[in-house]
Structure formats: C-alpha cells, structure tokens
Tab-separated table of C-alpha atoms and ligand atoms in Angstrom:
chain	number	residue	atom	x	y	z
Z	26	MET	CA	-14.268	-24.942	0.373
Z	27	GLN	CA	-10.558	-24.736	-0.570
Z	28	GLN	CA	-8.228	-24.795	2.429
Z	29	ILE	CA	-5.213	-22.459	2.506
Z	30	LEU	CA	-2.535	-23.008	5.153
Z	31	ILE	CA	-1.281	-19.748	6.694
Z	32	THR	CA	2.001	-20.284	8.506
Z	33	GLY	CA	2.489	-17.476	11.028
Z	34	GLY	CA	-1.247	-16.859	10.668
Z	35	ALA	CA	-1.624	-15.411	14.181
Z	36	GLY	CA	0.863	-12.692	13.285
Z	37	TYR	CA	0.210	-9.177	12.033
Z	38	ILE	CA	-0.095	-9.760	8.270
Z	39	GLY	CA	-1.179	-13.404	8.537
Z	40	SER	CA	-4.203	-12.640	10.720
Z	41	HIS	CA	-5.398	-9.915	8.347
Z	42	THR	CA	-4.883	-12.291	5.431
Z	43	ALA	CA	-7.037	-14.902	7.200
Z	44	VAL	CA	-9.912	-12.382	7.099
Z	45	ALA	CA	-9.324	-11.626	3.406
Z	46	LEU	CA	-9.226	-15.355	2.577
Z	47	VAL	CA	-12.545	-16.045	4.305
Z	48	ASN	CA	-14.103	-13.041	2.554
Z	49	ALA	CA	-12.927	-14.546	-0.759
Z	50	GLY	CA	-14.507	-17.938	0.024
Z	51	TYR	CA	-11.449	-19.872	1.251
Z	52	GLU	CA	-10.973	-21.734	4.547
Z	53	PRO	CA	-7.766	-20.557	6.255
Z	54	ILE	CA	-5.902	-23.051	8.440
Z	55	ILE	CA	-3.454	-21.305	10.788
Z	56	VAL	CA	-0.120	-22.714	11.958
Z	57	ASP	CA	1.690	-20.651	14.566
Z	58	ASN	CA	4.051	-21.273	17.510
Z	59	PHE	CA	2.977	-17.944	19.070
Z	60	SER	CA	6.634	-16.879	19.407
Z	61	ASN	CA	5.685	-13.353	18.284
Z	62	SER	CA	1.901	-13.279	18.714
Z	63	ASN	CA	-0.764	-14.392	21.156
Z	64	LYS	CA	-3.977	-16.408	21.055
Z	65	GLU	CA	-6.041	-13.277	21.683
Z	66	VAL	CA	-5.691	-12.734	17.927
Z	67	LEU	CA	-7.776	-15.884	17.356
Z	68	ASN	CA	-10.584	-14.379	19.449
Z	69	GLY	CA	-10.415	-11.212	17.368
Z	70	LEU	CA	-10.643	-13.255	14.184
Z	71	GLU	CA	-13.665	-15.169	15.517
Z	72	LYS	CA	-15.452	-11.893	16.328
Z	73	ILE	CA	-14.755	-10.501	12.842
Z	74	LEU	CA	-15.648	-13.702	10.966
Z	75	GLY	CA	-18.463	-14.967	13.174
Z	76	ALA	CA	-16.785	-18.373	13.412
Z	77	PRO	CA	-13.476	-19.689	14.749
Z	78	VAL	CA	-10.493	-20.146	12.435
Z	79	LYS	CA	-8.966	-23.631	12.683
Z	80	TYR	CA	-5.395	-23.534	13.996
Z	81	HIS	CA	-2.534	-25.841	14.886
Z	82	GLU	CA	-0.046	-24.648	17.534
Z	83	GLY	CA	3.469	-25.709	16.638
Z	84	ASP	CA	6.765	-24.873	14.972
Z	85	CYS	CA	7.275	-24.860	11.205
Z	86	ASN	CA	10.748	-26.238	11.891
Z	87	ASP	CA	9.170	-29.381	13.405
Z	88	ARG	CA	8.876	-31.713	10.418
Z	89	LYS	CA	6.636	-34.243	12.190
Z	90	PHE	CA	4.288	-31.469	13.303
Z	91	MET	CA	4.091	-30.089	9.767
Z	92	GLN	CA	3.470	-33.571	8.312
Z	93	ALA	CA	0.632	-34.056	10.800
Z	94	VAL	CA	-0.909	-30.712	9.735
Z	95	PHE	CA	-0.782	-31.728	6.071
Z	96	GLU	CA	-2.148	-35.196	6.940
Z	97	GLU	CA	-5.118	-33.753	8.821
Z	98	ASN	CA	-6.139	-31.144	6.260
Z	99	ASP	CA	-6.843	-31.093	2.532
Z	100	LEU	CA	-4.706	-28.108	1.578
Z	101	GLN	CA	-4.972	-26.312	-1.782
Z	102	GLY	CA	-2.018	-24.034	-1.049
Z	103	VAL	CA	0.137	-22.309	1.521
Z	104	ILE	CA	0.932	-18.707	2.421
Z	105	HIS	CA	4.234	-18.692	4.302
Z	106	PHE	CA	4.441	-15.758	6.743
Z	107	ALA	CA	6.187	-17.584	9.614
Z	108	ALA	CA	9.616	-16.034	10.204
Z	109	SER	CA	11.577	-13.889	12.622
Z	110	LYS	CA	11.394	-10.327	11.261
Z	111	ALA	CA	13.170	-7.806	13.496
Z	112	VAL	CA	16.052	-6.278	11.543
Z	113	GLY	CA	17.955	-5.024	14.594
Z	114	GLU	CA	17.523	-8.276	16.523
Z	115	SER	CA	18.806	-10.252	13.538
Z	116	THR	CA	22.226	-8.579	13.844
Z	117	LYS	CA	22.428	-9.811	17.466
Z	118	ILE	CA	21.220	-13.411	16.942
Z	119	PRO	CA	21.906	-14.152	13.253
Z	120	LEU	CA	22.007	-17.948	13.730
Z	121	THR	CA	18.451	-17.904	15.132
Z	122	TYR	CA	17.303	-15.920	12.093
Z	123	TYR	CA	19.058	-18.148	9.544
Z	124	SER	CA	17.799	-21.267	11.284
Z	125	ASN	CA	14.197	-20.136	11.763
Z	126	ASN	CA	13.645	-18.391	8.445
Z	127	ILE	CA	15.497	-20.753	6.135
Z	128	ASN	CA	14.890	-24.166	7.729
Z	129	SER	CA	11.168	-23.469	8.035
Z	130	LEU	CA	10.927	-22.797	4.286
Z	131	ILE	CA	12.902	-25.937	3.378
Z	132	ILE	CA	10.798	-28.162	5.658
Z	133	LEU	CA	7.634	-26.573	4.309
Z	134	LEU	CA	8.634	-27.128	0.665
Z	135	GLU	CA	9.627	-30.749	1.356
Z	136	THR	CA	6.341	-31.403	3.173
Z	137	MET	CA	4.340	-29.753	0.377
Z	138	LYS	CA	6.069	-32.018	-2.161
Z	139	GLN	CA	5.422	-35.091	0.028
Z	140	PHE	CA	1.689	-34.306	0.141
Z	141	GLY	CA	1.306	-33.061	-3.440
Z	142	VAL	CA	0.529	-29.450	-2.455
Z	143	LYS	CA	1.894	-27.165	-5.183
Z	144	ASP	CA	0.920	-23.554	-4.456
Z	145	ILE	CA	2.920	-21.284	-2.168
Z	146	VAL	CA	2.910	-17.510	-1.651
Z	147	PHE	CA	6.080	-16.341	0.101
Z	148	SER	CA	6.561	-13.216	2.266
Z	149	SER	CA	9.533	-11.354	0.912
Z	150	SER	CA	10.500	-7.739	1.490
Z	151	CYS	CA	11.629	-4.615	-0.355
Z	152	THR	CA	14.650	-4.814	1.917
Z	153	VAL	CA	16.227	-7.064	-0.734
Z	154	TYR	CA	16.668	-3.960	-2.917
Z	155	GLY	CA	18.742	-2.082	-0.337
Z	156	GLN	CA	18.966	1.567	-1.489
Z	157	PRO	CA	17.840	1.358	-5.136
Z	158	ASP	CA	19.809	3.489	-7.619
Z	159	LYS	CA	16.607	4.346	-9.474
Z	160	LEU	CA	13.097	4.980	-8.094
Z	161	PRO	CA	10.372	3.813	-8.124
Z	162	VAL	CA	11.813	0.324	-7.774
Z	163	LYS	CA	10.744	-2.405	-10.217
Z	164	GLU	CA	10.868	-6.204	-9.795
Z	165	THR	CA	13.734	-6.175	-12.321
Z	166	THR	CA	15.750	-3.773	-10.166
Z	167	PRO	CA	18.824	-5.735	-9.076
Z	168	ARG	CA	18.853	-6.880	-5.443
Z	169	LYS	CA	21.700	-5.520	-3.340
Z	170	ASP	CA	23.810	-6.915	-0.520
Z	171	ALA	CA	21.496	-7.304	2.448
Z	172	GLU	CA	21.689	-4.632	5.144
Z	173	SER	CA	21.028	-7.269	7.840
Z	174	PRO	CA	20.954	-11.033	8.467
Z	175	TYR	CA	17.158	-10.718	8.344
Z	176	GLY	CA	17.263	-9.169	4.871
Z	177	ASN	CA	19.733	-11.858	3.807
Z	178	THR	CA	17.321	-14.622	4.876
Z	179	LYS	CA	14.735	-13.124	2.508
Z	180	LYS	CA	17.194	-13.109	-0.394
Z	181	ILE	CA	18.280	-16.686	0.371
Z	182	CYS	CA	14.643	-17.860	0.591
Z	183	GLU	CA	13.894	-16.241	-2.773
Z	184	ASP	CA	16.873	-18.131	-4.238
Z	185	ILE	CA	15.720	-21.419	-2.646
Z	186	LEU	CA	12.296	-20.996	-4.259
Z	187	THR	CA	13.841	-20.166	-7.645
Z	188	ASP	CA	16.146	-23.198	-7.556
Z	189	HIS	CA	13.318	-25.462	-6.328
Z	190	VAL	CA	11.185	-24.492	-9.346
Z	191	LYS	CA	14.191	-24.667	-11.714
Z	192	SER	CA	14.710	-28.288	-10.582
Z	193	GLY	CA	11.354	-29.100	-12.184
Z	194	ALA	CA	9.546	-29.674	-8.877
Z	195	PRO	CA	5.732	-29.577	-9.068
Z	196	ALA	CA	5.594	-26.162	-7.402
Z	197	ARG	CA	3.771	-22.934	-8.265
Z	198	VAL	CA	5.344	-19.991	-6.442
Z	199	VAL	CA	4.613	-16.297	-5.982
Z	200	ALA	CA	7.029	-14.190	-3.935
Z	201	LEU	CA	5.611	-10.867	-2.734
Z	202	ARG	CA	8.098	-8.120	-1.847
Z	203	TYR	CA	6.192	-6.072	0.746
Z	204	PHE	CA	7.020	-2.438	1.295
Z	205	ASN	CA	5.922	-0.990	4.661
Z	206	PRO	CA	2.711	-2.593	5.948
Z	207	ILE	CA	0.759	-0.387	8.384
Z	208	GLY	CA	-2.720	-0.030	9.825
Z	209	ALA	CA	-5.242	-2.530	11.142
Z	210	HIS	CA	-8.568	-4.137	10.300
Z	211	PRO	CA	-11.260	-1.370	10.384
Z	212	SER	CA	-13.076	-3.245	13.189
Z	213	SER	CA	-10.096	-2.619	15.549
Z	214	LEU	CA	-10.439	-6.270	16.613
Z	215	ILE	CA	-7.031	-7.222	15.180
Z	216	GLY	CA	-3.942	-5.143	14.441
Z	217	GLU	CA	-0.197	-4.830	14.912
Z	218	LEU	CA	0.908	-6.097	18.342
Z	219	PRO	CA	4.642	-5.407	18.673
Z	220	LEU	CA	6.117	-7.081	21.750
Z	221	GLY	CA	8.162	-4.610	23.817
Z	222	VAL	CA	9.436	-1.312	22.425
Z	223	PRO	CA	8.288	-0.991	18.799
Z	224	ALA	CA	11.085	-0.916	16.216
Z	225	ASN	CA	8.731	0.260	13.468
Z	226	LEU	CA	7.494	3.798	12.942
Z	227	ILE	CA	3.711	3.472	13.072
Z	228	PRO	CA	3.309	1.501	16.313
Z	229	PHE	CA	5.760	3.931	17.929
Z	230	VAL	CA	3.688	6.859	16.632
Z	231	THR	CA	0.395	5.427	17.911
Z	232	GLN	CA	1.890	4.474	21.291
Z	233	THR	CA	3.265	8.023	21.607
Z	234	GLY	CA	-0.152	9.395	20.660
Z	235	ALA	CA	-1.699	7.201	23.345
Z	236	GLY	CA	0.789	8.390	25.973
Z	237	ILE	CA	2.457	4.984	26.313
Z	238	ARG	CA	5.733	6.479	24.954
Z	239	GLU	CA	6.787	9.969	26.041
Z	240	LYS	CA	7.949	11.049	22.572
Z	241	ILE	CA	9.105	9.731	19.234
Z	242	THR	CA	12.541	10.419	17.773
Z	243	VAL	CA	12.701	11.115	14.044
Z	244	PHE	CA	15.834	9.295	12.928
Z	245	GLY	CA	17.542	12.027	10.931
Z	246	ASP	CA	16.378	15.061	8.942
Z	247	ASP	CA	19.509	15.527	6.829
Z	248	TYR	CA	18.657	13.115	4.028
Z	249	ASN	CA	18.360	14.191	0.397
Z	250	THR	CA	14.540	14.328	0.506
Z	251	PRO	CA	12.013	17.225	0.410
Z	252	ASP	CA	11.974	17.659	4.193
Z	253	GLY	CA	15.190	15.787	5.022
Z	254	THR	CA	13.481	12.713	6.510
Z	255	CYS	CA	13.404	9.222	4.975
Z	256	ILE	CA	10.814	8.190	2.413
Z	257	ARG	CA	8.950	4.872	2.522
Z	258	ASP	CA	5.949	3.296	0.754
Z	259	TYR	CA	3.349	2.683	3.475
Z	260	ILE	CA	0.694	0.141	2.476
Z	261	HIS	CA	-2.511	-0.673	4.408
Z	262	VAL	CA	-2.276	-4.206	5.789
Z	263	MET	CA	-5.745	-5.018	4.374
Z	264	ASP	CA	-4.551	-4.042	0.887
Z	265	LEU	CA	-1.532	-6.277	1.426
Z	266	ALA	CA	-3.800	-9.113	2.603
Z	267	ASP	CA	-5.831	-8.767	-0.600
Z	268	ALA	CA	-2.669	-9.137	-2.691
Z	269	HIS	CA	-2.203	-12.580	-1.111
Z	270	VAL	CA	-5.714	-13.680	-2.070
Z	271	LYS	CA	-5.132	-12.507	-5.634
Z	272	SER	CA	-1.816	-14.398	-5.664
Z	273	ILE	CA	-3.541	-17.662	-4.641
Z	274	GLN	CA	-6.175	-17.118	-7.345
Z	275	TYR	CA	-3.435	-16.340	-9.905
Z	276	LEU	CA	-1.511	-19.529	-9.084
Z	277	ALA	CA	-4.598	-21.685	-9.701
Z	278	ASP	CA	-4.351	-20.795	-13.425
Z	279	GLN	CA	-0.625	-21.464	-13.843
Z	280	PRO	CA	1.271	-24.549	-15.094
Z	281	GLU	CA	2.375	-26.923	-12.354
Z	282	ASN	CA	6.005	-25.706	-12.425
Z	283	PHE	CA	5.943	-21.927	-12.122
Z	284	ILE	CA	7.382	-18.917	-10.245
Z	285	ASP	CA	6.631	-15.199	-10.275
Z	286	LEU	CA	7.483	-12.181	-8.156
Z	287	PHE	CA	5.681	-8.903	-7.355
Z	288	ASN	CA	6.331	-5.675	-5.521
Z	289	VAL	CA	3.417	-4.883	-3.232
Z	290	GLY	CA	3.316	-1.226	-2.246
Z	291	THR	CA	1.091	1.755	-3.029
Z	292	GLY	CA	3.507	3.267	-5.552
Z	293	ASN	CA	3.656	6.437	-3.434
Z	294	GLY	CA	6.398	7.503	-1.042
Z	295	ASN	CA	5.916	9.551	2.134
Z	296	THR	CA	8.511	11.113	4.400
Z	297	VAL	CA	8.543	10.481	8.144
Z	298	MET	CA	7.424	14.081	8.742
Z	299	GLU	CA	4.521	13.666	6.301
Z	300	VAL	CA	3.456	10.595	8.306
Z	301	ILE	CA	3.659	12.530	11.570
Z	302	LYS	CA	1.631	15.450	10.135
Z	303	ALA	CA	-0.966	13.042	8.731
Z	304	PHE	CA	-1.199	11.305	12.100
Z	305	GLU	CA	-1.705	14.637	13.914
Z	306	LYS	CA	-4.592	15.329	11.518
Z	307	VAL	CA	-6.110	11.879	12.162
Z	308	SER	CA	-5.683	11.955	15.957
Z	309	GLU	CA	-6.617	15.667	16.094
Z	310	LYS	CA	-3.761	16.451	18.482
Z	311	PRO	CA	-0.049	17.303	18.254
Z	312	LEU	CA	2.433	14.422	18.436
Z	313	ASN	CA	5.431	14.814	20.747
Z	314	TYR	CA	8.499	14.259	18.537
Z	315	GLU	CA	12.101	15.357	18.358
Z	316	ILE	CA	14.671	15.184	15.587
Z	317	GLY	CA	17.524	12.834	16.435
Z	318	PRO	CA	20.477	11.221	14.700
Z	319	ARG	CA	20.118	8.822	11.775
Z	320	ARG	CA	19.468	5.143	12.627
Z	321	SER	CA	22.283	2.951	11.293
Z	322	GLY	CA	21.208	0.681	8.451
Z	323	ASP	CA	18.361	2.956	7.348
Z	324	ILE	CA	18.114	3.539	3.628
Z	325	GLU	CA	17.204	7.039	2.433
Z	326	LYS	CA	14.214	6.459	0.164
Z	327	VAL	CA	12.313	3.606	-1.424
Z	328	TRP	CA	8.892	3.217	-2.991
Z	329	ALA	CA	7.418	0.725	-5.420
Z	330	ASN	CA	6.657	0.696	-9.100
Z	331	THR	CA	3.348	-1.253	-8.978
Z	332	ASP	CA	2.725	-1.660	-12.719
Z	333	LYS	CA	3.305	-5.412	-12.652
Z	334	VAL	CA	1.107	-6.288	-9.661
Z	335	SER	CA	-1.759	-4.176	-11.010
Z	336	LYS	CA	-1.479	-5.518	-14.584
Z	337	VAL	CA	-0.879	-9.200	-13.789
Z	338	LEU	CA	-2.775	-9.699	-10.507
Z	339	GLY	CA	-5.382	-6.999	-11.122
Z	340	TRP	CA	-4.541	-5.616	-7.679
Z	341	THR	CA	-4.601	-1.935	-6.721
Z	342	PRO	CA	-4.459	-0.407	-3.230
Z	343	GLN	CA	-7.859	0.722	-1.915
Z	344	PHE	CA	-6.598	2.709	1.085
Z	345	GLY	CA	-4.342	5.761	1.432
Z	346	LEU	CA	-1.971	6.863	4.174
Z	347	GLU	CA	-4.576	8.714	6.271
Z	348	GLU	CA	-7.004	5.775	6.270
Z	349	ALA	CA	-4.220	3.418	7.330
Z	350	LEU	CA	-3.172	5.802	10.116
Z	351	ARG	CA	-6.802	6.149	11.236
Z	352	ASP	CA	-7.162	2.360	11.462
Z	353	ALA	CA	-3.834	2.101	13.289
Z	354	TRP	CA	-4.953	4.825	15.733
Z	355	ASN	CA	-8.377	3.253	16.358
Z	356	TRP	CA	-6.653	-0.086	17.002
Z	357	GLN	CA	-4.298	1.573	19.503
Z	358	LEU	CA	-7.259	3.214	21.272
Z	359	SER	CA	-9.047	-0.146	21.423
Z	360	LEU	CA	-5.985	-1.627	23.176
Z	361	LYS	CA	-6.166	1.040	25.873
Z	362	LYS	CA	-9.756	0.093	26.724
H	10	NAD	P1	4.702	-11.277	12.835
H	10	NAD	O1	5.879	-11.539	13.697
H	10	NAD	O2	3.572	-10.471	13.340
H	10	NAD	O3	4.083	-12.673	12.332
H	10	NAD	C1	4.887	-13.797	12.147
H	10	NAD	C2	4.195	-14.956	12.864
H	10	NAD	O4	4.942	-16.135	12.645
H	10	NAD	C3	4.094	-14.750	14.378
H	10	NAD	O5	2.772	-14.999	14.810
H	10	NAD	C4	5.054	-15.791	14.959
H	10	NAD	O6	4.591	-16.314	16.197
H	10	NAD	C5	5.040	-16.845	13.861
H	10	NAD	N1	6.260	-17.658	13.752
H	10	NAD	C6	7.549	-17.230	13.660
H	10	NAD	N2	8.376	-18.298	13.530
H	10	NAD	C7	7.586	-19.411	13.527
H	10	NAD	C8	7.836	-20.802	13.428
H	10	NAD	N3	9.075	-21.280	13.309
H	10	NAD	N4	6.781	-21.656	13.459
H	10	NAD	C9	5.507	-21.192	13.593
H	10	NAD	N5	5.196	-19.871	13.690
H	10	NAD	C10	6.239	-19.009	13.665
H	10	NAD	O7	5.276	-10.666	11.480
H	10	NAD	P2	4.505	-9.962	10.262
H	10	NAD	O8	4.769	-8.507	10.329
H	10	NAD	O9	3.107	-10.469	10.191
H	10	NAD	O10	5.344	-10.549	9.031
H	10	NAD	C11	4.918	-11.718	8.385
H	10	NAD	C12	5.922	-12.018	7.294
H	10	NAD	O11	6.057	-10.884	6.432
H	10	NAD	C13	7.335	-12.311	7.807
H	10	NAD	O12	7.899	-13.330	6.985
H	10	NAD	C14	8.072	-11.004	7.587
H	10	NAD	O13	9.456	-11.221	7.388
H	10	NAD	C15	7.426	-10.503	6.326
H	10	NAD	N6	7.501	-9.053	6.171
H	10	NAD	C16	7.004	-8.234	7.145
H	10	NAD	C17	7.080	-6.838	6.982
H	10	NAD	C18	6.587	-5.901	8.051
H	10	NAD	O14	6.958	-4.716	8.036
H	10	NAD	N7	5.738	-6.352	8.963
H	10	NAD	C19	7.632	-6.299	5.816
H	10	NAD	C20	8.114	-7.176	4.842
H	10	NAD	C21	8.038	-8.552	5.026
H	11	WQD	C1	10.292	3.589	8.736
H	11	WQD	C2	10.925	4.971	8.753
H	11	WQD	C3	12.922	5.169	10.084
H	11	WQD	C4	10.980	4.535	13.955
H	11	WQD	C5	11.615	-2.222	8.371
H	11	WQD	C6	12.478	-3.345	7.899
H	11	WQD	C7	11.865	-3.990	6.682
H	11	WQD	C8	10.432	-4.383	6.971
H	11	WQD	C9	9.649	-3.183	7.416
H	11	WQD	C10	10.402	-6.693	7.648
H	11	WQD	C11	12.445	4.932	8.663
H	11	WQD	C12	11.796	6.039	10.647
H	11	WQD	C13	11.202	4.677	12.600
H	11	WQD	C14	11.183	5.638	14.815
H	11	WQD	C15	11.797	6.975	12.918
H	11	WQD	N1	10.352	-5.387	7.981
H	11	WQD	N2	11.597	5.868	12.101
H	11	WQD	N3	11.585	6.826	14.265
H	11	WQD	O1	13.052	0.497	8.498
H	11	WQD	O2	11.547	1.080	6.515
H	11	WQD	O3	11.593	-1.250	7.364
H	11	WQD	O4	10.289	-2.672	8.597
H	11	WQD	O5	10.497	-7.162	6.562
H	11	WQD	O6	12.632	-5.127	6.355
H	11	WQD	O7	13.732	-2.808	7.522
H	11	WQD	O8	10.526	0.522	8.721
H	11	WQD	O9	9.002	1.435	10.421
H	11	WQD	O10	11.377	0.785	11.119
H	11	WQD	O11	10.995	2.817	9.724
H	11	WQD	O12	12.153	8.064	12.443
H	11	WQD	O13	11.010	5.576	16.063
H	11	WQD	O14	10.619	5.603	9.999
H	11	WQD	O15	14.146	5.868	10.113
H	11	WQD	O16	12.872	6.011	7.861
H	11	WQD	P1	11.788	0.304	7.755
H	11	WQD	P2	10.460	1.351	10.087
C-alpha cells in the first residue's frame, strides 16, 4: 500500500484528508507537533477508519526528526498542510509565521530530495489573489500584494516550489489554492477545532448556535454585493480532501520534474447573510447576530473559476452549502455531548 506523508495531519484539513486517502487505498502517515490540534483527533480517525493511523509527533522544522520519519517509512509522496494559518495573529508575530511556514517547506523539500521522494501537494490559499479585479478568479489571475504576513508566506512558498522545479530538481508539485473550507466529516467524529475564540465565520456561527457565544457580529453590510455582506466560496472539507487524493493520483502520471496549480472551490459565492439564513434553516432556530463595522483586511468578494480542476483532475464538489453547514452543526452538537 502506497504511503503518503501528511504534515499537519492532525489538523482540520489534514485529518479529513487522512480519511479520504485511506478510502482511496493509500496509507497515510501523519506528522504533527500538535501546536494547533490535539491527539483526540487520532481517536476520531481510528473510530472512522476502524484502525489507527500511524503518526510521528514532532516539528517539521526539526531536520533530524524529518529525516528519521523518511528513514522509517517508504513514502510515495507528501501532502504539506503543516503551517501557522491565523491571518490576524500573523500581523502580531510575523517572524513566527515566516519561520514556521517557510522553513518547514524548505526542510521538507531538502529531505524529500535526500530520500528520493518526488511528489508533493502544497496547501496554498485564495488569499494570494487579494481582491481580484475580475470574478470568478482563475489560476491565471495575477496574484496581488498579500493582505497579511500569513498570505505572504503562501506566495513565497509558491515561489519556492516554482524555483525548485525550475532548477531541474526531481520534484512533482501540485499547489492547491483553497477557498473557504467548512464543515466536518459526516460521522461528527472529526471536525474543525479552533483553539480559543474562532476567527473564521462557520465555527463562530455554530458556537453561537450552540450558545457558547452570545451572538455573532456580521462584519459590515455596506459592501457592493446583493445584500451588502461579503461573498466567499465555501467548500466542504471532504470535497477539499478529495481534491488532494486526486492531486496525488495526478502526480503519479507526470514527468519527474513537474509543477501545476489549481483553484479548489465550489465555483459559487455566498454572502455572509446567505450563510446565516442557510444555517438557521439547518439548525431550525434563529441565530443571534448583529451588523457591525467592517473587519480590516477583509476583501469584498471572491469565488473560484473551477474549470481547470474539474477538467484536469476530474474533480467536482459533491456537497453544497447546506450540507456543509449541517455537518458543521452536527459536529458542534457532538462536541457539546
Ligand atoms: P490547522 O491548524 O487545523 O492544521 C495545521 C496542523 O499543522 C495543526 O495540526 C498543527 O498542529 C500542525 N503544525 C503547524 N506547524 C507545524 C510544524 N512546524 N510541525 C508540525 N506540525 C505543525 O489548519 P488547517 O485549517 O487544517 O490548514 C491546513 C493548511 O491549509 C495550512 O497550510 C493552511 O495555511 C492552509 N489553508 C487553510 C485554510 C482554512 O481556511 N482552513 C484556507 C486556505 C489554506
Ligand atoms: C468569512 C466571511 C468575514 C467572522 C480566512 C483567511 C484565508 C483562509 C480562510 C487560511 C468574511 C465574515 C467572519 C465573523 C463575519 N485561511 N465574518 N463575522 O476571511 O474569507 O478567509 O480564512 O488560509 O486566508 O483570510 O474567512 O471565515 O474569517 O470570514 O462577518 O465573526 O465571514 O467578514 O466576509 P476569510 P472568515
């Protein structure tokens, strides 16, 4: 069975991707330092999969640790999720973000080369587009100046991968620019576990629905959108996980020096108010919200053109907004129990 290393595999998207990999016949090997996740996730994975997922606890910035992981396993490829990802936090501790997100990629690429492992799927983000001039946004849409140190680390990592392949290194790379991942595995055994006050919309919505938060503030209703609130492309995390499996399968058929890049979203945009109304329908009760001022750094509207990912990877989203909100809500309710 082909082994795929998942760095940050105990995290939100990594853990869901571990399930998708097993379902596709791969053996995931998790590396995580549990800086933004906990080992409870591994128990959830074992319950879903009926067997434990092998993991190594350690830091991707620890070269000796990473060499030992590659030594011990027979890896076919790597999916690199491990990074610090909070936009707001990155403006407060930029050096931590540059160090963690960039050094970990460099050490990973050097270790892959040392052990003859060619295939890597990299977690990028639609944040590299900033506020696109034209929508829906295509992979050829020019990237803009990053809105945060976090967004800049994603642009820099994309450039590192491009230059690494341009140098002729034996590397086969896919970068996936995620839009807004939401939801949870339908079993409610794994899901999004934000530490502290959620920065992202959906966990804040579900925590408000569950009475953990008193109310949610809608950050601005004076944007140039149908109802004045921002538009995003919300994609079910299991659909996103599937895009990673298809990327690994795609790389297996490519020449040994190769790079490609895909937007991964649903191709549809929804406003914040549409999300709130859809959640009220799913939870069958009103959500306590108020309209507040805009959040600095927010872009007005972005959603993906998904022609390339569907044509080249044969990937299309299987879940819509309501199903993702239902899975997010069921996960939240399971946490209360
Ligand atoms: P997450 O924080 O849930 O998962 C990241 C995991 O990586 C965590 O378990 C954390 O403990 C681990 N980690 C961080 N630094 C590490 C290190 N140096 N060594 C070992 N483990 C380390 O985040 P997520 O939402 O699953 O995001 C995964 C990836 O996708 C990140 O690269 C993120 O930037 C990217 N991304 C996320 C979103 C989103 O909205 N969630 C959107 C676009 C891109
Ligand atoms: C979505 C919408 C808010 C909370 C961020 C990062 C991006 C990626 C995904 C890592 C926005 C509104 C939110 C709230 C609100 N992360 N909102 N009240 O900002 O699109 O993207 O997460 O790669 O890089 O920028 O996601 O969930 O924070 O916000 O009104 O309490 O919900 O204004 O319009 P965002 P989000």
